[in-house]
Coordinates of C-alpha atoms and ligand atoms in Angstrom, one line a residue:
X1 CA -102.9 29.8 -15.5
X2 CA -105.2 30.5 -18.4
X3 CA -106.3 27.2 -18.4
X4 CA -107.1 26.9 -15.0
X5 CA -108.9 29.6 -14.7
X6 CA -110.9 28.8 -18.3
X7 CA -112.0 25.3 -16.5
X8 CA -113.3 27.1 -13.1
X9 CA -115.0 29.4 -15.7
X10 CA -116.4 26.0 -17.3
X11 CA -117.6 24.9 -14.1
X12 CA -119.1 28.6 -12.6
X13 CA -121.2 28.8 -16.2
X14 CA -122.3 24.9 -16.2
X15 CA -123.7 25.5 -12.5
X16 CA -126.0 28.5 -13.8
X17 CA -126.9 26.3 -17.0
X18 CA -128.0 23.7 -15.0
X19 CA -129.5 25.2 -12.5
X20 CA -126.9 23.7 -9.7
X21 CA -125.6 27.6 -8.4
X22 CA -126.7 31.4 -9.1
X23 CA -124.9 34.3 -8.2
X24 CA -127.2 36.0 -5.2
X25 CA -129.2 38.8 -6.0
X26 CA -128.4 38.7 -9.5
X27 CA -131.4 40.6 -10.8
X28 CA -130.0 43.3 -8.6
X29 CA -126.8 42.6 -10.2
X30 CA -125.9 40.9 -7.6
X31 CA -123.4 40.8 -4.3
X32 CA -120.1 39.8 -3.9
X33 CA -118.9 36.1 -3.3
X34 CA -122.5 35.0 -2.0
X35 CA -124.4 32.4 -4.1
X36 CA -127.3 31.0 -4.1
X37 CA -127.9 26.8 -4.6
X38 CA -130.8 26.6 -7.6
X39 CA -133.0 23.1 -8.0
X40 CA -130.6 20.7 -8.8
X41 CA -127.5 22.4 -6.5
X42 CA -130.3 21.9 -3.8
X43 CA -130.6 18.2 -3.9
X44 CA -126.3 17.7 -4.5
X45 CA -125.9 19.6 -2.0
X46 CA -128.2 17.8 0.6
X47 CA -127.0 14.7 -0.2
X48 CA -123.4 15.6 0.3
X49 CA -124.6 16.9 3.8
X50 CA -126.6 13.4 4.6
X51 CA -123.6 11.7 3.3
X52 CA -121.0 13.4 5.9
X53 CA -124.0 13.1 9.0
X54 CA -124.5 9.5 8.5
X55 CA -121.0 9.1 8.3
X56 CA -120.5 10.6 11.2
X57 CA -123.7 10.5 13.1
X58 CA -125.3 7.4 12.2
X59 CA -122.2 5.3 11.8
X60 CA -120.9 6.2 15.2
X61 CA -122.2 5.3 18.2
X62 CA -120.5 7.5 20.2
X63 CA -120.8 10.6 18.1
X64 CA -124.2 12.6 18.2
X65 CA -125.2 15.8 16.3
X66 CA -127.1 19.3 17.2
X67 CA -128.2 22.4 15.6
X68 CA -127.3 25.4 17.3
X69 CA -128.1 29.3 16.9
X70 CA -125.7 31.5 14.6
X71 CA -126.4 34.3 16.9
X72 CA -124.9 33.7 20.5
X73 CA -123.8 35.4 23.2
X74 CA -121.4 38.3 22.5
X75 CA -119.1 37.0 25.4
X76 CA -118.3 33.8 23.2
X77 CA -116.5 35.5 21.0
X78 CA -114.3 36.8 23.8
X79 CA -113.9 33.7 25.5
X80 CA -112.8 31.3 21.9
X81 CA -110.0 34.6 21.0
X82 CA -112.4 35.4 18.3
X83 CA -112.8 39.1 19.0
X84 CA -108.9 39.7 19.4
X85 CA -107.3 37.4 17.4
X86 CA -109.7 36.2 14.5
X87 CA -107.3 38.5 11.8
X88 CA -106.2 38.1 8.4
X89 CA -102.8 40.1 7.6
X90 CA -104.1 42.1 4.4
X91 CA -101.7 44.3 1.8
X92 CA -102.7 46.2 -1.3
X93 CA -101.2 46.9 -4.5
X94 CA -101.4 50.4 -5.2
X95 CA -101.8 49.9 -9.1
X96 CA -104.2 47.1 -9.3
X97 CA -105.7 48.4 -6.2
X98 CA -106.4 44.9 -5.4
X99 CA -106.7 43.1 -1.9
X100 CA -104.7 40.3 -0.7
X101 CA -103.8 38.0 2.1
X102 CA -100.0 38.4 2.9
X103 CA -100.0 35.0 4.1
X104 CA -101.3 34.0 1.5
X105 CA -99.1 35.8 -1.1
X106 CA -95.9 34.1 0.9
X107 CA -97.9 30.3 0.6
X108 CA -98.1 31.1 -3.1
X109 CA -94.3 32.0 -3.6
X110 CA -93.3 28.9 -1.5
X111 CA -95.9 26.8 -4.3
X112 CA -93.9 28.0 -7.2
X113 CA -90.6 26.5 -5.1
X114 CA -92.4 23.5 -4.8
X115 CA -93.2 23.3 -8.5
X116 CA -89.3 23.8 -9.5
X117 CA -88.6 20.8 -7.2
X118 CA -90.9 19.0 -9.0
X119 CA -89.7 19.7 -12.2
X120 CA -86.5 18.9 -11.1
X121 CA -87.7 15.2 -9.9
X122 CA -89.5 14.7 -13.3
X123 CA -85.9 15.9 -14.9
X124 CA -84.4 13.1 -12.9
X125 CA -87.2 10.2 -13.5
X126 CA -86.2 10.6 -17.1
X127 CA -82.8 10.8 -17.2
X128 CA -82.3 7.7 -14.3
X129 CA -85.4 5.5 -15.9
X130 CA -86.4 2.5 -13.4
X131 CA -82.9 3.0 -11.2
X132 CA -84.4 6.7 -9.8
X133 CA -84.9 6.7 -6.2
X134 CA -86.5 9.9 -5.4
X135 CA -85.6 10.2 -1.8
X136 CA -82.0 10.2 -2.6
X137 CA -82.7 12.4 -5.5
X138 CA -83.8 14.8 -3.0
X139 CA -81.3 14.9 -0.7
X140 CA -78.3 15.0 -3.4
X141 CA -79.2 17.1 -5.8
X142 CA -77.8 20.4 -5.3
X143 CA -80.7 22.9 -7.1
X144 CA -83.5 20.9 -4.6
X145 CA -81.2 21.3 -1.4
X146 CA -81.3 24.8 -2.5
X147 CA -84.9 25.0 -3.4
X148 CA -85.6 23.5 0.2
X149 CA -83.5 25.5 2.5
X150 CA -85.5 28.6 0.6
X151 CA -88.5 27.1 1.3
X152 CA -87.4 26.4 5.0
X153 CA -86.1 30.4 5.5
X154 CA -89.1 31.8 4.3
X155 CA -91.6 29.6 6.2
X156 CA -89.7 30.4 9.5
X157 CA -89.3 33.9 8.8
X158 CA -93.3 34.0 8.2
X159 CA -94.2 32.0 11.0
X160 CA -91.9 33.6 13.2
X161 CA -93.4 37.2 12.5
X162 CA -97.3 35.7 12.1
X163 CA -97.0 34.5 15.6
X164 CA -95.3 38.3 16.9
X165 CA -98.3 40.2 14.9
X166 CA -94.9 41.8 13.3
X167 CA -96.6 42.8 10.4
X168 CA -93.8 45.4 9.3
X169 CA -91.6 42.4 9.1
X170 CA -94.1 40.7 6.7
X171 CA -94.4 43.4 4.5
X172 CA -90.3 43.2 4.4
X173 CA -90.6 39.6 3.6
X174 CA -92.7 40.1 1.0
X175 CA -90.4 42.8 -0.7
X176 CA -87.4 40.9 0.2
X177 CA -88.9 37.8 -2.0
X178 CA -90.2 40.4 -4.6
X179 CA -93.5 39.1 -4.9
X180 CA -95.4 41.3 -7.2
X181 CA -99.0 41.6 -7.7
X182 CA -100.6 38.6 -9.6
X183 CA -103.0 41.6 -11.4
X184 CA -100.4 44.3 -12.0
X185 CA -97.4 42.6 -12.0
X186 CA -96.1 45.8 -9.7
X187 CA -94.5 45.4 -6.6
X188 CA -95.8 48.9 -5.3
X189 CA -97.1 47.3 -2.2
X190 CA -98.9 49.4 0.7
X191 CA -98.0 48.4 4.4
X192 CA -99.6 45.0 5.6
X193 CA -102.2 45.6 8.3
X194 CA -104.9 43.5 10.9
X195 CA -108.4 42.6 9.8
X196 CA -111.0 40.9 11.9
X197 CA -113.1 38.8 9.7
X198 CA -116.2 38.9 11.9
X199 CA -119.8 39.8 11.1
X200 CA -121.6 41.7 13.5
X201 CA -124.9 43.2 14.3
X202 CA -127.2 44.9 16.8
X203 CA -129.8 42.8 18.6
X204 CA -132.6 43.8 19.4
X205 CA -134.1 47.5 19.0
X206 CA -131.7 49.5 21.0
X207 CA -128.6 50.6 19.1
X208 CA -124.9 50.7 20.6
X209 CA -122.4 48.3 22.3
X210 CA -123.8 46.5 24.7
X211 CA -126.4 44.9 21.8
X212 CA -123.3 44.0 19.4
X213 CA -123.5 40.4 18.4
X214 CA -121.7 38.8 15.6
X215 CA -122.8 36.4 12.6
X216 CA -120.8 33.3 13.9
X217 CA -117.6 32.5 12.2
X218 CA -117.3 29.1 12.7
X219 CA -120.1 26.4 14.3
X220 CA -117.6 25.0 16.3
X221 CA -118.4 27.4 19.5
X222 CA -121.9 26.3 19.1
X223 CA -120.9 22.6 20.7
X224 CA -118.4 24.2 23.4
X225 CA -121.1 25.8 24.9
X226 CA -123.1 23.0 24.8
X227 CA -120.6 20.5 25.9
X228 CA -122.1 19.6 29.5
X229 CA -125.8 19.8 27.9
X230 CA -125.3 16.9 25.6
X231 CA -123.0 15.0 27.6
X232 CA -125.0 14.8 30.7
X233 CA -128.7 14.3 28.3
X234 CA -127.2 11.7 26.0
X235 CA -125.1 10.6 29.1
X236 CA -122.2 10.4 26.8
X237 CA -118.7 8.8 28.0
X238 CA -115.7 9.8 26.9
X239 CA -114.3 9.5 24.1
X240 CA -117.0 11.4 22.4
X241 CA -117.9 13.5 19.1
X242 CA -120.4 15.9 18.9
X243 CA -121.2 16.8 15.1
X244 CA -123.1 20.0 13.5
X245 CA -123.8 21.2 10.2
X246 CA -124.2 25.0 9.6
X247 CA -124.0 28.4 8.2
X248 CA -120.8 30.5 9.0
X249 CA -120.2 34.3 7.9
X250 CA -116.6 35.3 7.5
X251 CA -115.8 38.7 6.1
X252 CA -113.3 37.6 3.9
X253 CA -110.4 40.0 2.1
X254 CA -110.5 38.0 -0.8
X255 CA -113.6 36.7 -1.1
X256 CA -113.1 34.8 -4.7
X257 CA -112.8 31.8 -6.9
X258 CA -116.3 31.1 -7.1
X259 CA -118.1 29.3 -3.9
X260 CA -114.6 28.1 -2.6
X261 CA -114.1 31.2 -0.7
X262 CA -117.4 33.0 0.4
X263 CA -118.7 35.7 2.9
X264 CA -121.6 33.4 3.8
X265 CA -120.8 29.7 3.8
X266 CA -121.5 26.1 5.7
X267 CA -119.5 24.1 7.4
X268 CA -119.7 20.4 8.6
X269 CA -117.9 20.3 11.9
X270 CA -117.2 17.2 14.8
X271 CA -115.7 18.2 17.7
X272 CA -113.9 14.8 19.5
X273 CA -113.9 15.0 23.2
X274 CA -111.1 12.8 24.9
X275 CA -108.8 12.7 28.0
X276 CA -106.1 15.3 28.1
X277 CA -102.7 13.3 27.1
X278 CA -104.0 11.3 24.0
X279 CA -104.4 14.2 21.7
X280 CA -101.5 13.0 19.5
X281 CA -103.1 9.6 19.4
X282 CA -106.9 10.9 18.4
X283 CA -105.2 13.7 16.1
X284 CA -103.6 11.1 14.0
X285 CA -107.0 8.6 14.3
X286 CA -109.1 11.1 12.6
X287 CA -106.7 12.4 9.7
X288 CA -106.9 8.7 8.8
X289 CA -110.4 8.6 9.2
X290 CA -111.1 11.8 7.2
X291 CA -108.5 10.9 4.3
X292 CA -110.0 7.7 3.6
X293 CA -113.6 9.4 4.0
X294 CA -112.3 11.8 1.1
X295 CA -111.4 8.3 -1.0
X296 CA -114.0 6.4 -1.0
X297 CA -116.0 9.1 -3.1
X298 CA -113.9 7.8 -5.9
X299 CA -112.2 11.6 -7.2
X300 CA -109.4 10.4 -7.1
X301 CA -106.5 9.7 -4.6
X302 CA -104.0 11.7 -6.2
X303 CA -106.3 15.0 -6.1
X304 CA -105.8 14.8 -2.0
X305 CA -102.8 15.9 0.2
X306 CA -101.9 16.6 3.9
X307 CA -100.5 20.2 4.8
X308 CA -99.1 20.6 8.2
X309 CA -100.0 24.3 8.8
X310 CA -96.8 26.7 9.8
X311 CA -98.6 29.4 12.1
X312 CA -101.2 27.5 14.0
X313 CA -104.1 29.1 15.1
X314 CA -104.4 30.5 18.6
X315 CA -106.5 27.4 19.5
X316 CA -104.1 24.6 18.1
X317 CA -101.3 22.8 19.0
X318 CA -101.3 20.3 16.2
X319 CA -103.6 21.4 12.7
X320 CA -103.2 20.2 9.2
X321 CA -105.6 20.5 6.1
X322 CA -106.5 18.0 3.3
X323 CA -106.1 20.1 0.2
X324 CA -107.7 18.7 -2.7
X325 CA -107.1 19.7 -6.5
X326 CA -109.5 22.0 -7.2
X327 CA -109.3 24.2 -10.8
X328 CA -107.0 26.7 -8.9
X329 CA -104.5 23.9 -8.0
X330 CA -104.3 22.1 -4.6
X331 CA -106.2 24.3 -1.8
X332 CA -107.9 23.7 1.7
X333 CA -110.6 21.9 2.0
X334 CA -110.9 20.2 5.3
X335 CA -109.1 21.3 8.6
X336 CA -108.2 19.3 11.5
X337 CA -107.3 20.8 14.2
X338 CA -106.0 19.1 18.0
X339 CA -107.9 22.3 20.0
X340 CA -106.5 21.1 23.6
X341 CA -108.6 22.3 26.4
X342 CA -108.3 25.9 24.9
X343 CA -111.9 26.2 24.2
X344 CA -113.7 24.3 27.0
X345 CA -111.1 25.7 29.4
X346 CA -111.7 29.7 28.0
X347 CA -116.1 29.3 28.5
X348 CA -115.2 28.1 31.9
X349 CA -113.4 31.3 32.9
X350 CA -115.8 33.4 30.7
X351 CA -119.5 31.8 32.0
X352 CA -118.2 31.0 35.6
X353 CA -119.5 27.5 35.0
X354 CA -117.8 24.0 35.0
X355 CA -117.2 22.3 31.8
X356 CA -115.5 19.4 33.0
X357 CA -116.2 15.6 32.6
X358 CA -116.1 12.7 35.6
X359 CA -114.0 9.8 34.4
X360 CA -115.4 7.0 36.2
X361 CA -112.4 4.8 35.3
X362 CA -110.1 7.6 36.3
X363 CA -112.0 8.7 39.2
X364 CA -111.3 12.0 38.6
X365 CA -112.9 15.2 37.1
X366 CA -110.9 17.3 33.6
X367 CA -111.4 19.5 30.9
X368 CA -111.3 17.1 27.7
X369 CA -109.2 17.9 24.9
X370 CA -110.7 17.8 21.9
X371 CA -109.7 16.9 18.3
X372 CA -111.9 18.9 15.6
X373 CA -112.3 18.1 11.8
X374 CA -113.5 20.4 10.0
X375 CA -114.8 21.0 6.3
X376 CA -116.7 23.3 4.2
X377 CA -119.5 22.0 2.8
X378 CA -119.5 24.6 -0.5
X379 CA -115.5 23.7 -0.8
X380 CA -116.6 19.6 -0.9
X381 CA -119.5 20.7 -3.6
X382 CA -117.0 22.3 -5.6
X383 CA -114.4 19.6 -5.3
X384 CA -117.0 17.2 -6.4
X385 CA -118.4 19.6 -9.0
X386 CA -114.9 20.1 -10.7
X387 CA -113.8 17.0 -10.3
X388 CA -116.9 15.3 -12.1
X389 CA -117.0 17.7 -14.9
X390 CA -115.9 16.6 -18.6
X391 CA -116.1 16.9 -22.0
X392 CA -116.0 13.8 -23.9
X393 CA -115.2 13.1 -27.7
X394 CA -117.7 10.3 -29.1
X395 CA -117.0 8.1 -31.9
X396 CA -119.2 9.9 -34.5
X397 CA -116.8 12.7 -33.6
X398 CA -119.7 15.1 -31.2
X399 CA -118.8 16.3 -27.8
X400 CA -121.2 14.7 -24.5
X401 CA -121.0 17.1 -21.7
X402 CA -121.0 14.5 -18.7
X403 CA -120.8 15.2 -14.7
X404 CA -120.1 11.9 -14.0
X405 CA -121.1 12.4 -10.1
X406 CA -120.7 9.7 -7.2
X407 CA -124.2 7.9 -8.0
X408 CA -124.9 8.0 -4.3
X409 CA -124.4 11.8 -4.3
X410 CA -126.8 12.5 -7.7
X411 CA -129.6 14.9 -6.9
X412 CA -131.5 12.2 -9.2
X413 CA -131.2 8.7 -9.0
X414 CA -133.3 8.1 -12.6
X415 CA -135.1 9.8 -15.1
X416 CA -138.1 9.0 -16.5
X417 CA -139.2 9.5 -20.3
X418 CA -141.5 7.8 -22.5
X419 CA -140.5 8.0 -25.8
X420 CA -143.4 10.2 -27.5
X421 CA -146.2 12.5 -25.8
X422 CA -148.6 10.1 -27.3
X423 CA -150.3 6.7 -27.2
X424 CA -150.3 6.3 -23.6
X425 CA -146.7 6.7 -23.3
X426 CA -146.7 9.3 -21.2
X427 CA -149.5 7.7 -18.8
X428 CA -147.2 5.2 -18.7
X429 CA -144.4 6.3 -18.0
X430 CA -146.0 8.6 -15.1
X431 CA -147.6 5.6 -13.6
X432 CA -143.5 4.0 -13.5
X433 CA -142.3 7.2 -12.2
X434 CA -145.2 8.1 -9.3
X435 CA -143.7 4.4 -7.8
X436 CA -140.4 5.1 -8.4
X437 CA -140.5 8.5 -6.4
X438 CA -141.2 7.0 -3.2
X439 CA -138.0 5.3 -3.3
X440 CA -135.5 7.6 -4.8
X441 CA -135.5 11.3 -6.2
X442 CA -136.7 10.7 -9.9
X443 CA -137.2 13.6 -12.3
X444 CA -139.9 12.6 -15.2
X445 CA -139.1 14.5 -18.9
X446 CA -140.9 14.6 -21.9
X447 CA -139.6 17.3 -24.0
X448 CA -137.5 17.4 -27.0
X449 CA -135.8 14.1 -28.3
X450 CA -134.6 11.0 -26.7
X451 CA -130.3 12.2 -27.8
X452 CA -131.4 15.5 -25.8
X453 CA -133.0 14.6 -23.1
X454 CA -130.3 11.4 -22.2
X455 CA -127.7 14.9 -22.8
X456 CA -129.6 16.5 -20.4
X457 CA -129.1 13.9 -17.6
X458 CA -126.0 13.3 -18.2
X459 CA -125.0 17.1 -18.0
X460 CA -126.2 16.8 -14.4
X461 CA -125.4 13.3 -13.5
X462 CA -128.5 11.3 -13.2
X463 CA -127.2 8.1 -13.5
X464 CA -129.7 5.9 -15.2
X465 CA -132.1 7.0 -17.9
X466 CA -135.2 4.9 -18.1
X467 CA -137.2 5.1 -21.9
X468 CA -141.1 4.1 -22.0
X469 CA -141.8 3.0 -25.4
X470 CA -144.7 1.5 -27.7
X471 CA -142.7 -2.0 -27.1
X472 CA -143.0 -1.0 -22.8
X473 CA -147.2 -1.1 -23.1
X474 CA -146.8 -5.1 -24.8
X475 CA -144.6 -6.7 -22.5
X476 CA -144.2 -4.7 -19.2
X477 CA -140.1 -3.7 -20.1
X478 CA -138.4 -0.5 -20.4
X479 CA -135.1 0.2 -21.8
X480 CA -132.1 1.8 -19.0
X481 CA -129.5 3.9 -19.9
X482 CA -127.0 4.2 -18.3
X483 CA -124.8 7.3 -18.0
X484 CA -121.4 6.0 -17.7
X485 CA -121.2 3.3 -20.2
X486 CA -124.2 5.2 -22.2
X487 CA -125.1 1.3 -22.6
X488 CA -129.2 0.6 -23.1
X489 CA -130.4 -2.9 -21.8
X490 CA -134.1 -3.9 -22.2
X491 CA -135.5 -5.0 -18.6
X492 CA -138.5 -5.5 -17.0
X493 CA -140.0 -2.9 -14.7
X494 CA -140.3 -4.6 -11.6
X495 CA -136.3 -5.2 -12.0
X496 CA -135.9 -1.3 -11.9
X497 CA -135.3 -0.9 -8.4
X498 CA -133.0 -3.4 -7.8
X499 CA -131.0 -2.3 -10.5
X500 CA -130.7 1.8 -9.5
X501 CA -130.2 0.5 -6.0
X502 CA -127.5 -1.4 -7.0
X503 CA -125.9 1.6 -8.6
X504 CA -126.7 4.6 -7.0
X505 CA -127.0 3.5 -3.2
X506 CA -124.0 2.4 -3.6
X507 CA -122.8 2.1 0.5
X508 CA -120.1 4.5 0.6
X509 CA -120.6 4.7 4.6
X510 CA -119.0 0.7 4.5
Ligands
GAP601 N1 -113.7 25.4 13.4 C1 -112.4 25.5 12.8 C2 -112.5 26.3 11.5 O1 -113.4 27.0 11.3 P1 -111.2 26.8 9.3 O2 -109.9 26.1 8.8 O3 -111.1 28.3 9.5 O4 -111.4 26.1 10.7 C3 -112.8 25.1 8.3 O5 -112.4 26.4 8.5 C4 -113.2 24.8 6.9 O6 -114.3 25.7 6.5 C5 -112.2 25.0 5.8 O7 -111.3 23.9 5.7 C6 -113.0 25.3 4.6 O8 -113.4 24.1 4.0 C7 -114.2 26.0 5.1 N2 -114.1 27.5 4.9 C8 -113.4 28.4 5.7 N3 -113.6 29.6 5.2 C9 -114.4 29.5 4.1 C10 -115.0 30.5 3.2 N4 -114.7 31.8 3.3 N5 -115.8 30.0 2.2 C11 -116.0 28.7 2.1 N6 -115.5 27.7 2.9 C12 -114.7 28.1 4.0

C-alpha cells in the first residue's frame, strides 16, 4: 500500500518538476481535485487527443467528429435520466470523517478476494511446476470454490440492492462484510445515502428555477441531440460513429488520486449508431477495437483487463470497462457501454422531434441503437505517465530519471543543443533547429552541461537529443542521442529528419 502510494506520489511531484501538471489555483492554495496541464503536459496531452481523433476520425470513413456546447438545455438532463438517476451511494466514517463510495468500498473488498485467489494459483504453479492447469485448479480447489461463491453472494447482494435504490440494505452489506474505514480502521459507519453528481448553474441574469442549467456530465448527450443534424449534413448511412472530445464536470464524493478522479475533466467519446438487433455484434466489434487501440501504445498488455460491470447503468444493457494498472492497482479507464435506443428514444419523447433513421436497404424508418466507448482523456495521460516513469541504475552506479514515452506521443520530437554558447555554436544550432520546427515540435537548450541537459530530456521524454559542436561547423554533422539506448551516432544534418521520423512518427494508427 505504501508503495503504491509512494510511486503515485513519484509521479504527482515529477509532473510539477517538469512542468507536465499543477495543482489549480495553487497560489491561492489551491482547490480540490482540479489541475491545471503546464507547458509540456500541454503538448502530451494534445497529442494523446490527436492520437485518439485520427484514430477514430481520420481512420474511419464512416465516423465523423463535432464540438458541442457544455451548457445545454436543462430538459436534456431529464430526458438521458441524468437529473434522477445520475447518483453515487455515499457513507461516512464517523472517526475519520472521511467520504466514500459504498460501491466502491464493496468493489474493493471483492479485490482483496480476488487477490487471495491469486495467491492461491501462484501457491499451486509452484507446487505442480509445468503439470499446473489453472482452470482445473480453479474449479477443484476447495479455498478458491470458497473464495468464488463469496465473491458471487456479495456481487448479487450489491447489484441486487443498487438496482432497488435499497440503500439501507447496502449499508447492511457493508457491516455484514465488516469493511472498515481504509483511514481509521473503524467500522463506525453513518447510513449510506443518494448524491447527484451534477454541476449546475443559473443562466442568464435572472435567478431561480426555470434558469438552472448544469455543467455537462458527460459529452455523450452532446451527439444525441445532434444525431439527425449530422446524419442528414454528412448524409451519413448506417452503421455510423460520431466522435467528440470534451470537458465534463462531475461533482465527485471522492474526488482523489491525483487527475484519475477529478471534478473537472475530459473525455473522448464515439457514439456507434447501428440497426436495433446487432448490438451484441457491434458491442463485441469495438471492445476488440479499443483493446487493441490500448496495445499498440506499447504499456504493456498485461497492464490491461476487461470488467463486465455488475449494476449497469440506467442506459445499458451490456457495459464493461478496460482497467489498466495504474499506481493504485487496476482501475477504469475506458467504458463501453451498448446504450440501446435509450437515449435517442428519451430526446424523442422530451423535444417532440423524430430521431429516427431511413434504412434504404430495409425500407423502413427506427431509432438506432448505439454502441458507446468511452475514455477519459486525463485517466489515459496518467496511464501513460505512470507507466512511462522509471528510475534507472547506470553502470557508473548514478540514477537516470527517464519517462520513456510512446515517441509518437512526446510533446518534443528533438532537442536542439550546441555544445558551448560560443563560436557560432549556438547560431548554428538555431539555424538547425528554426528548420526543424516546421516539421516537428523541437525545443532548443543551451544551458548548463551536455550530462544535464540530455537528463533533462530524458526526464520528459524527448526522444532524440541532437549536439552542435565545433566538429558540426567543418563537416555539416551533428551527433544524436538517443533516449532509449542513450547511444550517440555522428550523422549528417540533412539525415536528421528522416531519422526522428522514423522514430517518433512511428504509425501507431496502422
Ligand atoms: N458517456 C458515458 C460515460 O460518461 P463513464 O464510465 O461515467 O461513462 C467514461 O465515464 C470515462 O470517463 C471513464 O472510463 C473515465 O475514464 C472518465 N471519467 C469518468 N469520471 C471521471 C472523473 N471524475 N475524472 C476523470 N475521468 C473520469
Amino acid at each position: 500500500m505504501a508503495q503504491k502510494e509512494d510511486k503515485l506520489k513519484d509521479i504527482i511531484s515529477h509532473a510539477k518538476e517538469y512542468g507536465f501538471i499543477f495543482p489549480s489555483s495553487e497560489i491561492y492554495d489551491g482547490l480540490s481535485a482540479t489541475y491545471d496541464y503546464g507547458q509540456i503536459g500541454s503538448e502530451l496531452k494534445n497529442n494523446i487527443k490527436s492520437y485518439w481523433w485520427k484514430s477514430m476520425v481520420q481512420i474511419h470513413e464512416n465516423i465523423v467528429g463535432i464540438d458541442s456546447a457544455i451548457f445545454m438545455h436543462p430538459n436534456i438532463w431529464k430526458a438521458s435520466g441524468h437529473t434522477d438517476a445520475f447518483n453515487d451511494p455515499l457513507i461516512d466514517n464517523k472517526d475519520s470523517k472521511k467520504r466514500y463510495r459504498a460501491d466502491i468500498l464493496i468493489e474493493d473488498h471483492i479485490e482483496k478476494i480476488h487477490k487471495k485467489i491469486n495467491k492461491e494459483i501462484l501457491k499451486g504453479k509452484k507446487r505442480f511446476g509445468d503439470n499446473f492447469n489453472e482452470t482445473k485448479f480453479k474449479q477443484t480447489n476447495p479455498n478458491i470454490i470458497r473464495h468464488l461463491s463469496a465473491i458471487n453472494a456479495v456481487e448479487n447482494r450489491m447489484k441486487k440492492n443498487l438496482e432497488e435504490n435499497n440503500l439501507e440494505e447496502i449499508y447492511n452489506l457493508i457491516v455484514d462484510l465488516e469493511i472498515s474505514c481504509p483511514i481509521s480502521g473503524s467500522k463506525n459507519w453513518t447510513e449510506v445515502r443518494q448524491f447527484n453528481l451534477m454541476f449546475s448553474t443559473e443562466m442568464g441574469s435572472v435567478e431561480g428555477e426555470s434558469a438552472k442549467i448544469y455543467l455537462r456530465p458527460e459529452t455523450a448527450q452532446g451527439i444525441f441531440v445532434n444525431f439527425s443534424n449530422v446524419q442528414k449534413t454528412g448524409r451519413m448511412k448506417i452503421p455510423f460513429g460520431i466522435a467528440q472530445i470534451g470537458k465534463a464536470f462531475r461533482n465527485e464524493i471522492i474526488a482523489r488520486q491525483f487527475i484519475f478522479r477529478m471534478r473537472e475533466f475530459e473525455q473522448m467519446e464515439m457514439q456507434f449508431f447501428i440497426p436495433p438487433g446487432e448490438e451484441k455484434k457491434w458491442y463485441k466489434y469495438w471492445k476488440e477495437e479499443r483493446i487493441k487501440w490500448h496495445y499498440k501504445l506499447g504499456l504493456g498488455e498485461e497492464n490491461y483487463r476487461f470488467h463486465d460491470h455488475i449494476k449497469l447503468a440506467h442506459y445499458a444493457d451490456n457495459a464493461c470497462d478496460i482497467e489498466f494498472k495504474f499506481p493504485m492497482g487496476f482501475k477504469e479507464l475506458e467504458g463501453i457501454h451498448s446504450r440501446t435506443d435509450f437515449d435517442l428514444k428519451q430526446h424523442e419523447k422530451f423535444s417532440g422531434k423524430k430521431l429516427q433513421y431511413f434504412d434504404p436497404k430495409l425500407n423502413q424508418n427506427y431509432v438506432p441503437y448505439v454502441i458507446e466507448t468511452s475514455i477519459g482523456l486525463d485517466r489515459l495521460f496518467l496511464a501513460i505517465l505512470s507507466s512511462s516513469l522509471k528510475t534507472e541504475k547506470l553502470n557508473d552506479g548514478s540514477n537516470r530519471i527517464l519517462l520513456s514515452l510512446p515517441p509518437a506521443l512526446s510533446p518534443y520530437k528533438a532537442a536542439i543543443m550546441p555544445l558551448t554558447r560560443k563560436d557560432g555554436l549556438p547560431e548554428k544550432a538555431k539555424r538547425i533547429f528554426n528548420e526543424l520546427k516546421f516539421k516537428f515540435n523541437c525545443i532548443y537548450d543551451e544551458k548548463d552541461s551536455p550530462g544535464k541537459r540530455y537528463r533533462r530530456q530524458d526526464a520528459i521524454g524527448t526522444p532524440h537529443s541532437i549536439m552542435i559542436d565545433h566538429q558540426t561547423l567543418e563537416d555539416e554533422s551533428v551527433t544524436i542521442r538517443n533516449r532509449d539506448t542513450m547511444l550517440q551516432e555522428r550523422v549528417q544534418i540533412k539525415c536528421i529528419e528522416e531519422i526522428i521520423t522514423k522514430y517518433s512518427m512511428a504509425e501507431l494508427l496502422k
